[in-house]
XYZ file of C-alpha atoms in Angstrom:
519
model
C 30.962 -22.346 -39.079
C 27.222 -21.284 -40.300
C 25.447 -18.783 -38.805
C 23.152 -20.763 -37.111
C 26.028 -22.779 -35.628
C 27.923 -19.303 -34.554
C 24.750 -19.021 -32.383
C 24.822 -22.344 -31.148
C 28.104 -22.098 -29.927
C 27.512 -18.322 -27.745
C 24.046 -20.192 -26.502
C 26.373 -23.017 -25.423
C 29.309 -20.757 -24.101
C 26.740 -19.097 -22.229
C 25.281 -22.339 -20.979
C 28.375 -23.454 -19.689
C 29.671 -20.034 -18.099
C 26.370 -20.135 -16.306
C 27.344 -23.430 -14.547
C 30.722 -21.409 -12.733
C 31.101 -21.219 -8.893
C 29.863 -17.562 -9.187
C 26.949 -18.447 -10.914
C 25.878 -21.358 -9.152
C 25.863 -18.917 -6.164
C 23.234 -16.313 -8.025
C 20.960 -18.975 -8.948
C 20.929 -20.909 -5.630
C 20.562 -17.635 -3.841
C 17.749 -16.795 -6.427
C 15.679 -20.048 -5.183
C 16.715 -18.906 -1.391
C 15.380 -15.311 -2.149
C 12.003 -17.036 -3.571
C 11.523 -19.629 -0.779
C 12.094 -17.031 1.460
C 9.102 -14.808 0.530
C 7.264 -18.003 0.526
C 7.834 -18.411 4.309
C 6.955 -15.170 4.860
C 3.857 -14.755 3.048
C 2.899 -18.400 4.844
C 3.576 -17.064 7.945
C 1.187 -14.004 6.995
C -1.711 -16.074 6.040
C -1.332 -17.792 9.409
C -1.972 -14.725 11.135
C -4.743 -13.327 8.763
C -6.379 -17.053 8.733
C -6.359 -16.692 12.328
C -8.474 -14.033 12.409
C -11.251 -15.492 10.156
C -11.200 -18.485 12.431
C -11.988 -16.380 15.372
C -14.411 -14.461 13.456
C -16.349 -18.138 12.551
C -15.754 -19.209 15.841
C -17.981 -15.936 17.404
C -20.693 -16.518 14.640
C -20.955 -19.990 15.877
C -21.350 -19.458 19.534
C -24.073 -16.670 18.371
C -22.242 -13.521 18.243
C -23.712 -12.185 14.859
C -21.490 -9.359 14.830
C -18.155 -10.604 15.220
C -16.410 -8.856 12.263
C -17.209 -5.698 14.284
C -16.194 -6.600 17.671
C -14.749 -9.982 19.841
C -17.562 -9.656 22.740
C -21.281 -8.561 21.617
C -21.233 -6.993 24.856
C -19.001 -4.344 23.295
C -21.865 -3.147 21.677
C -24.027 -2.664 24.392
C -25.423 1.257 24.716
C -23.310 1.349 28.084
C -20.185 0.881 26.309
C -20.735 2.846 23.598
C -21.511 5.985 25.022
C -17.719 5.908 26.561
C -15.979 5.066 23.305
C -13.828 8.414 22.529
C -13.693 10.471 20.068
C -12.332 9.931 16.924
C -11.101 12.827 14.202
C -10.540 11.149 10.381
C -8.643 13.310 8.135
C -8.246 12.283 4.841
C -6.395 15.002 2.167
C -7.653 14.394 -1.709
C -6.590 14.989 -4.695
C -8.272 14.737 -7.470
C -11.376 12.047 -8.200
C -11.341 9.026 -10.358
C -13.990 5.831 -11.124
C -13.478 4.491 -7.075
C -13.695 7.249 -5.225
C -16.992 7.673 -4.302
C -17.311 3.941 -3.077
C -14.429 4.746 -0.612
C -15.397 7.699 0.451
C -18.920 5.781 1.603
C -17.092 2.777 3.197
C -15.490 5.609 5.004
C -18.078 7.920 6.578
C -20.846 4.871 6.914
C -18.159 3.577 9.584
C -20.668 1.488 12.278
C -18.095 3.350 15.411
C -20.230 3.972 17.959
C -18.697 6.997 19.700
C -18.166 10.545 18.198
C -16.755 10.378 14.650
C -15.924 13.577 12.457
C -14.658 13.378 8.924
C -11.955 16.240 7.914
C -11.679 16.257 3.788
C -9.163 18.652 2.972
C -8.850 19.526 -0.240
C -6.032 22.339 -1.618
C -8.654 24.416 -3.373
C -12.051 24.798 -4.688
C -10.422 23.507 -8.076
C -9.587 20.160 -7.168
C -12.329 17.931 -8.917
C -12.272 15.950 -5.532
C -14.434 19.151 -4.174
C -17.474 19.245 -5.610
C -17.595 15.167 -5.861
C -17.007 15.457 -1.659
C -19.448 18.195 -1.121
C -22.267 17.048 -2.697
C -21.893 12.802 -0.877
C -21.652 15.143 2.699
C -24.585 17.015 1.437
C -26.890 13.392 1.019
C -25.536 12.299 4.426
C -25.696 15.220 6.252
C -27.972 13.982 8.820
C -26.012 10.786 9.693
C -22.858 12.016 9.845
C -20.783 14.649 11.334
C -17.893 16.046 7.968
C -16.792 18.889 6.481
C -14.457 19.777 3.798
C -11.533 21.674 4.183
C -9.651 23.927 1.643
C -5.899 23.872 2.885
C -4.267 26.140 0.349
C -1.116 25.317 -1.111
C 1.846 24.190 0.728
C 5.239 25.842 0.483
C 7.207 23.711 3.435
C 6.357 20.472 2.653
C 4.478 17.933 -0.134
C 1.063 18.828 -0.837
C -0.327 15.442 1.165
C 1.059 16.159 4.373
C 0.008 20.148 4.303
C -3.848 18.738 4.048
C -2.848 16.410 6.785
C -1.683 19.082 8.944
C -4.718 21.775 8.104
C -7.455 19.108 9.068
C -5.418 18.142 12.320
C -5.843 21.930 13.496
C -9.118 21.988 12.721
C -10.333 18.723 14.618
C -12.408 18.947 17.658
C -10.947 20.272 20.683
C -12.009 16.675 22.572
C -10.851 14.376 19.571
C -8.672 11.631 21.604
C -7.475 10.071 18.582
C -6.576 11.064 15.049
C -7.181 8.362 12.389
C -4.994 9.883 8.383
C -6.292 8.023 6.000
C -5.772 7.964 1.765
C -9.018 8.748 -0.216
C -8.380 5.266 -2.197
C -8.868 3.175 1.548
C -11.887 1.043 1.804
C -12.457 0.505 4.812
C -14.904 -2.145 6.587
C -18.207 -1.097 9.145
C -15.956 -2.299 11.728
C -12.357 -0.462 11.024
C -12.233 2.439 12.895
C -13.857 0.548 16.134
C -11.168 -2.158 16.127
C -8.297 0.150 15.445
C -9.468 2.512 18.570
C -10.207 -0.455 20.930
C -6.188 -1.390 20.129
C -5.617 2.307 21.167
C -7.513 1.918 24.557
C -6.005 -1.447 25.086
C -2.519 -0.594 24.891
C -2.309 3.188 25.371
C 1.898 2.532 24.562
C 1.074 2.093 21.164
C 2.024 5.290 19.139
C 0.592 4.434 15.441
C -1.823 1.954 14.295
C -1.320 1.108 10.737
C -2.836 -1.547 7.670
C -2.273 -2.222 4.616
C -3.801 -2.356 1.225
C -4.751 -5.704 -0.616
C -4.476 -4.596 -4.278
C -6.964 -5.526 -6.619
C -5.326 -5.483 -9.878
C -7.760 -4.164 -13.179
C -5.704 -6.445 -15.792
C -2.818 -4.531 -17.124
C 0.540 -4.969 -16.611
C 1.288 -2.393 -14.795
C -1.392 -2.807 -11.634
C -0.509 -6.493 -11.633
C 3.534 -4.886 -11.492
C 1.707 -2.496 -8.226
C 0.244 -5.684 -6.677
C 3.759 -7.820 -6.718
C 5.515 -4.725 -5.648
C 3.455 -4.586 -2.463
C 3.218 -8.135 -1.529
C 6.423 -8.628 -0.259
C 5.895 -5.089 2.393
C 2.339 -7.451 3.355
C 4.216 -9.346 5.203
C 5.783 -6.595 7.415
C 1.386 -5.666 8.290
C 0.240 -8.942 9.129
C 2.428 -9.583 12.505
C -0.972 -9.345 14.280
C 0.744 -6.826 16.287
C 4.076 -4.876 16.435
C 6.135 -3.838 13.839
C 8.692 -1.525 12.050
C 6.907 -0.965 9.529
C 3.951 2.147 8.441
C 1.816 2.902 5.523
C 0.488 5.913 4.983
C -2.719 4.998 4.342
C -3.995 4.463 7.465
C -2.624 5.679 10.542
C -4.015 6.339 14.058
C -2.321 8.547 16.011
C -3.328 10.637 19.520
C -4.337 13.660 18.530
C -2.291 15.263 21.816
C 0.907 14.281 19.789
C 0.011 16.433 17.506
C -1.685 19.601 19.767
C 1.859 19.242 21.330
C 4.325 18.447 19.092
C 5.262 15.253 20.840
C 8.767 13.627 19.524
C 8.582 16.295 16.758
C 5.388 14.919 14.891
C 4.194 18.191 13.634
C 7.907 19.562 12.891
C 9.509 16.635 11.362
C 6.376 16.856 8.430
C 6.075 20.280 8.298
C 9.452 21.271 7.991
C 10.451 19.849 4.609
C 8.556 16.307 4.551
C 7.860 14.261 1.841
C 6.693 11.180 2.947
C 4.390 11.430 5.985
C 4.758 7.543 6.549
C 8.387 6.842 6.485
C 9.296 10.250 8.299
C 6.728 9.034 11.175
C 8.049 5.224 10.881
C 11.543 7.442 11.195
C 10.196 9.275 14.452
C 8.620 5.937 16.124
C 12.281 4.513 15.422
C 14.355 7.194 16.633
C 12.252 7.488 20.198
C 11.067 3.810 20.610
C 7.666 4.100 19.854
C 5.546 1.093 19.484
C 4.033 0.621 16.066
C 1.388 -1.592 15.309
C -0.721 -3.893 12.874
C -4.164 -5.656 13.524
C -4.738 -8.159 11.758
C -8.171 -6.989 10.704
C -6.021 -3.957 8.894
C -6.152 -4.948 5.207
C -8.443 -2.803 2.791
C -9.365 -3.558 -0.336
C -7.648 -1.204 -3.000
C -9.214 -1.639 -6.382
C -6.564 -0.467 -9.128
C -7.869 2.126 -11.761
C -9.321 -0.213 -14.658
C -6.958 2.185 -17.362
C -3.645 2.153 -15.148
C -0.905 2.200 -17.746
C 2.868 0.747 -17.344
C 3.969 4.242 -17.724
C 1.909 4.957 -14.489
C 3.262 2.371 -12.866
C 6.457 3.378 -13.546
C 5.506 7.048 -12.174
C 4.469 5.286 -8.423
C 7.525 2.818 -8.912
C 9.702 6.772 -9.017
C 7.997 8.355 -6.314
C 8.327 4.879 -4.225
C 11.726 4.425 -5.030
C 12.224 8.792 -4.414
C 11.311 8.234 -0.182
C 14.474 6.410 0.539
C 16.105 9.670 -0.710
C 14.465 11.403 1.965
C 15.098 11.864 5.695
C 15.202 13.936 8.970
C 18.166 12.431 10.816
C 21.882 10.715 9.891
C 20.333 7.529 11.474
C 17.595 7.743 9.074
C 19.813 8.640 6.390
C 22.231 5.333 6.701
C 18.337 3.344 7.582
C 17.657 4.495 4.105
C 20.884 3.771 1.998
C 20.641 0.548 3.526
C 17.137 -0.500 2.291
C 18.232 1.382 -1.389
C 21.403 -1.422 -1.199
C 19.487 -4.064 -0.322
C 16.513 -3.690 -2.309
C 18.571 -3.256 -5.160
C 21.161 -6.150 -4.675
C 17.477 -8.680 -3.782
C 15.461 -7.040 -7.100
C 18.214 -8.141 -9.597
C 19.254 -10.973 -7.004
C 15.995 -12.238 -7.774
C 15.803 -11.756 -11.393
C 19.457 -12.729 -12.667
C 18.661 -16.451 -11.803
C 16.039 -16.748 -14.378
C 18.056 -14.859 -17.074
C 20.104 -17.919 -16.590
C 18.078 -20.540 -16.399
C 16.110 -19.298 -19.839
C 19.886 -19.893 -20.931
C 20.300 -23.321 -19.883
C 16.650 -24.413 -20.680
C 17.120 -23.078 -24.603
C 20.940 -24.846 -24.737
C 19.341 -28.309 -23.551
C 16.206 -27.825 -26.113
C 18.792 -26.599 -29.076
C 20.707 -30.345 -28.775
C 17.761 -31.808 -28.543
C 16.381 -30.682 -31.728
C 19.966 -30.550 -33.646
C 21.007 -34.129 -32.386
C 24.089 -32.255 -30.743
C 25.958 -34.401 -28.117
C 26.587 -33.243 -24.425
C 30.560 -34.353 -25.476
C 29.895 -31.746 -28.667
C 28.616 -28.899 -26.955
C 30.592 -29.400 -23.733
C 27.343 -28.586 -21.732
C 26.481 -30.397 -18.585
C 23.070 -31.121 -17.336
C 23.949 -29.386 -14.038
C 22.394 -26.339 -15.702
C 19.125 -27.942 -15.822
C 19.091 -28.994 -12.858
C 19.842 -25.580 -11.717
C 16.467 -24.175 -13.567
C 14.347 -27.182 -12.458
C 15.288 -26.106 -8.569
C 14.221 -22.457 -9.823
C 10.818 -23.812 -10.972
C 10.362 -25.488 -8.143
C 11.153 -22.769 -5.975
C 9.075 -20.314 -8.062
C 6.233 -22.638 -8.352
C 6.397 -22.699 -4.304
C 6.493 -18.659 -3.911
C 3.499 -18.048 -6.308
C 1.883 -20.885 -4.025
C 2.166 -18.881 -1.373
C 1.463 -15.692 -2.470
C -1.763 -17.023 -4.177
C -2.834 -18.919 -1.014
C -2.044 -14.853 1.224
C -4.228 -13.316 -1.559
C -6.977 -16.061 -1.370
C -6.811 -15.621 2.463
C -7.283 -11.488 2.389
C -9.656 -11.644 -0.267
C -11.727 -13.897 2.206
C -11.217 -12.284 5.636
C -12.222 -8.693 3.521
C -15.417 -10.410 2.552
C -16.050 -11.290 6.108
C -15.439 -7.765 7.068
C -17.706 -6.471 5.349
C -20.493 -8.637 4.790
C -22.293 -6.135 3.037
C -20.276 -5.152 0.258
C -20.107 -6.715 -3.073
C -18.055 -9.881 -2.466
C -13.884 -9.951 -4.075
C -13.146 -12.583 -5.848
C -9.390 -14.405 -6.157
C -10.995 -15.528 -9.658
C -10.102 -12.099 -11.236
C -6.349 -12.949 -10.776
C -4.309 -14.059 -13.657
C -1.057 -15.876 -12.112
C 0.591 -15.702 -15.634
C 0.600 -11.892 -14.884
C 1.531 -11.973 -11.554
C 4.640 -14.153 -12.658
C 5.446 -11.663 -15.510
C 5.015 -8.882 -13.041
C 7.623 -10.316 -10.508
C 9.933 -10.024 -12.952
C 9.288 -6.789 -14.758
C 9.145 -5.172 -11.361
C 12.224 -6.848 -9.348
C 14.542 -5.673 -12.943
C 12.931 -2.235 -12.713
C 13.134 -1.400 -9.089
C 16.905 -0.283 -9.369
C 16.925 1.370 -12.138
C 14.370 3.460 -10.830
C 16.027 4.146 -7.324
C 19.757 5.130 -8.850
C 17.417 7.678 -11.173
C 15.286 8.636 -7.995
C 19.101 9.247 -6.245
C 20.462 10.990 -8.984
C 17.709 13.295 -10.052
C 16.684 14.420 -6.812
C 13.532 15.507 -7.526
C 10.052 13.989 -8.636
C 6.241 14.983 -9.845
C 3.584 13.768 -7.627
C 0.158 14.606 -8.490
C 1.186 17.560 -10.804
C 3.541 18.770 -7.908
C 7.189 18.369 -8.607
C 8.984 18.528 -5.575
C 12.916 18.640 -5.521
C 14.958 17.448 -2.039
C 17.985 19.092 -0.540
C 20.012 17.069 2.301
C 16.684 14.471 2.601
C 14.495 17.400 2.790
C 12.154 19.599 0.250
C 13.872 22.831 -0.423
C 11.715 23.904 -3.967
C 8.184 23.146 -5.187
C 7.022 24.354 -8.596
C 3.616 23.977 -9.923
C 2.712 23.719 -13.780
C -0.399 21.930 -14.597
C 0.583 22.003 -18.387
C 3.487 19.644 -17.960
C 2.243 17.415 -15.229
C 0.399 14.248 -15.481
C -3.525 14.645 -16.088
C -4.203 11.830 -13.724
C -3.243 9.977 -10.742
C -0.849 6.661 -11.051
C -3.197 4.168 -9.141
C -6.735 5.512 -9.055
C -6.807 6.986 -12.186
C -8.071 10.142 -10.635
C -8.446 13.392 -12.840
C -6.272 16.267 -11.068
C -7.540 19.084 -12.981
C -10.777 20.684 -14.260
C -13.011 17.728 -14.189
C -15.939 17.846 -11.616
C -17.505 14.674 -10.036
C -20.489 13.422 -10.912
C -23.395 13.646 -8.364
C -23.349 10.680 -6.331
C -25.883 8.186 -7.052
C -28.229 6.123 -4.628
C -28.161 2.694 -4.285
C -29.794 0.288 -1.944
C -26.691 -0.774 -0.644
C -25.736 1.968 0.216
C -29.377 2.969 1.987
C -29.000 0.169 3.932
C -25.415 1.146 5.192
C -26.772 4.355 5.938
C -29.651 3.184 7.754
C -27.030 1.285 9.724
C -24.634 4.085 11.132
C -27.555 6.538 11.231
C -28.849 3.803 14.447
C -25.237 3.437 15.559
C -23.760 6.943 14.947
C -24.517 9.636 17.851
C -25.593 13.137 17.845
C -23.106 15.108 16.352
C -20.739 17.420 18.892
C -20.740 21.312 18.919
C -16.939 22.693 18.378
């Protein structure tokens, strides 16, 4: 037997193993796993296509400004005047090529009631300083922000210490509390629409989003991207659900003045992840949790993100489900570690095989081997065309949720350059599902095993779901952050420059924004 014909027969043997009761069961439950995020991510477009539609519908019956509020009444100097105040604390670290265009989105918010903007910062050091200082310094007459050095932290990561500093330091009448991450853009309307939700339903104990990543054409942000699709569908319930990201979160700011269900211990004492130990909270005292539909932001992906920075946010992803505050958070966590891991390669064994069956079938085709020869059957095909199909069907659906964000972001902020679904390449996104669904595990059994993990130059290491040691060593730490790109050390931001856009914007909350409040 030739070489070539050794070959043959493993490709065949292979073929034909493929075709057992075992593996007819991983590829069928391969197509289920794909069809299944296709229903979801349908079901999510529904809900975020619902909101455009009402959005249309109030432009047509004359309400101009119906991506900032239902009723134009709303709007009306009466009801403004009674809106409460709102604290925004945002912790930063370091500053990269989008920063400066969130940061605007973020303080030219058209709220109508009193607004102040925390940025806390861990020292004078942090690049993200002097780029923050000097955008408060053009807008210090429209809007009411301060920076914030917090120190370092010693109790808990680095993100949740700046969190903490700029919630004791909010006004004294702040009625809500609104986190969010330095690489949100937000729309003009965000922050009213979030704390009408709050006044609504005064139950609710976090309002949350989620980000619609824009990826900048390497593998790895179009690996980010896939990785969060799947969690979109968990935001866009158009009202409550389990899940949180970090983000963006309102919160009362009396949950935090008192300590309410342990929101100020449970981060302080040992946190890692502010979102999943608050998701962990809401859980463990029935707290309602919820999602507007008009919560998706734009999150433009750093234009140099590298695969091995993906794989440093795929680690500290993966590294949250190895920490927790309670034994019922503990067995929440191992469960989503087992079944994230049995769905990743779940999802990715099937086309292993079918790349099998697809090369036997072509390899008798072009050697004129038999089906009686090669003792193959043409069940395996048939197997792989159901997986195209099925595949064909999920990428369907997750381009028609992307088409449907990128739109209802356009619409929420009409005056910001407009996204386009034309900067996609599906090819990617396809390679992407794969690289990331085979990599997911493997990064979770190192996450469980090593116990410890460098975020932002900060490697923190966990003892019984909690940090017990932080070290600091800018020399062996990463230069830059994994999504944005951002410079962590020694590089200042430039001075922010003017634009007409951005005049205009600031025209617009300077008529809207009131007279700033005396501490």
């Amino acid at each position: 037997m030739s070489a070539l014909d050794t070959v043959d027969w493993l490709l065949f043997s292979l073929s034909r193993a493929f075709c057992s009761p075992l593996a007819v069961f991983i590829q069928i439950q391969g197509c289920v796993i794909c069809l299944t995020l296709a229903i979801g991510w349908a079901f999510a477009a529904y809900v975020r296509n619902r909101e455009i539609n009402r959005i249309k519908g109030g432009i047509k019956d004359g309400n101009s400004f119906s991506f900032l509020c239902h009723d134009i009444n709303e709007l009306e100097h009466s009801n403004q005047v009674n809106l409460p105040r709102v604290a925004v604390v945002m912790p930063l670290k370091g500053f990269g090529e989008h920063n400066l265009h969130n940061w605007r989105s973020q303080i030219t918010s058209l709220y109508g009631g009193p607004l102040e903007f925390l940025f806390v910062v861990e020292s004078t050091e942090d690049p993200a300083y002097h780029a923050i200082s000097r955008l408060i310094t053009d807008f210090k007459d429209d809007v009411d922000a301060k920076v914030i050095v917090a120190g370092l932290s010693t109790t808990c990561s680095q993100k949740i210490h700046n969190q903490l500093v700029g919630v004791e330091k909010m006004h004294k009448d702040a009625k809500y509390v609104l986190f969010l991450d330095d690489d949100v853009r937000l729309h003009p309307g965000t922050i009213g629409a979030l704390t009408a939700e709050m006044e609504k339903n005064p139950e609710i104990f976090i309002q949350t989003g989620y980000p619609l990543d824009l990826p900048s054409g390497s593998l790895g942000s179009y690996c980010i991207y896939e990785y969060h699709m799947p969690c979109s569908m968990g935001f866009a319930t158009g009202g409550k659900t389990f899940f949180l990201w970090g983000g963006c979160m309102m919160m009362h700011a009396d949950d935090f003045r008192h300590d309410h269900y342990g929101v100020v211990s449970g981060l302080r004492d040992g946190g890692y992840s502010d979102d999943m130990t608050l998701a962990a909270l809401a859980g463990a005292h029935k707290r309602l949790i919820t999602s507007p539909p008009v919560a998706v932001f734009p999150h433009p992906l750093a234009s140099d993100l590298s695969f091995s920075r993906y794989w440093n946010y795929l680690r500290k992803q993966t590294f949250v489900l190895e920490s927790y505050i309670s034994k019922v958070n503990w067995l929440m966590n191992r469960a989503l570690f087992s079944s994230h891991c049995y769905l990743s390669w779940g999802f990715v064994a099937p086309y292993f095989m079918a790349m099998v069956h697809v090369a036997a079938a072509l390899q008798i085709y072009i050697q004129g081997y038999s089906y009686e020869e090669t003792t193959c059957t043409t069940g395996g095909l048939l197997l792989a065309s159901c997986l195209a199909i099925c595949t064909f069907t999920e990428l369907l659906s997750m381009w028609n949720l992307t088409r449907i964000e990128v739109q209802l972001c356009n619409m929420l902020s009409p005056e910001a350059p407009k996204l386009s679904l034309g900067t996609y390449n599906w090819s990617m996104v396809f390679v992407a599902l794969l690289v990331d669904n085979f990599l997911y595990p493997i990064s979770a059994f190192r996450s469980h095993f090593s116990q410890s993990i460098n975020w932002s130059g900060i490697r923190y290491h966990l003892k019984n779901g909690k940090i017990s040691k932080i070290e600091r060593n800018k020399d062996k730490g990463p230069k830059f952050t994994d999504l944005g790109g951002k410079h962590l050390y020694g590089k200042k931001g430039a001075h922010p420059k003017a634009s007409f856009l951005s005049s205009l914007v600031r025209s617009l909350a300077q008529r809207h924004q009131p007279k700033k409040y005396d501490v």
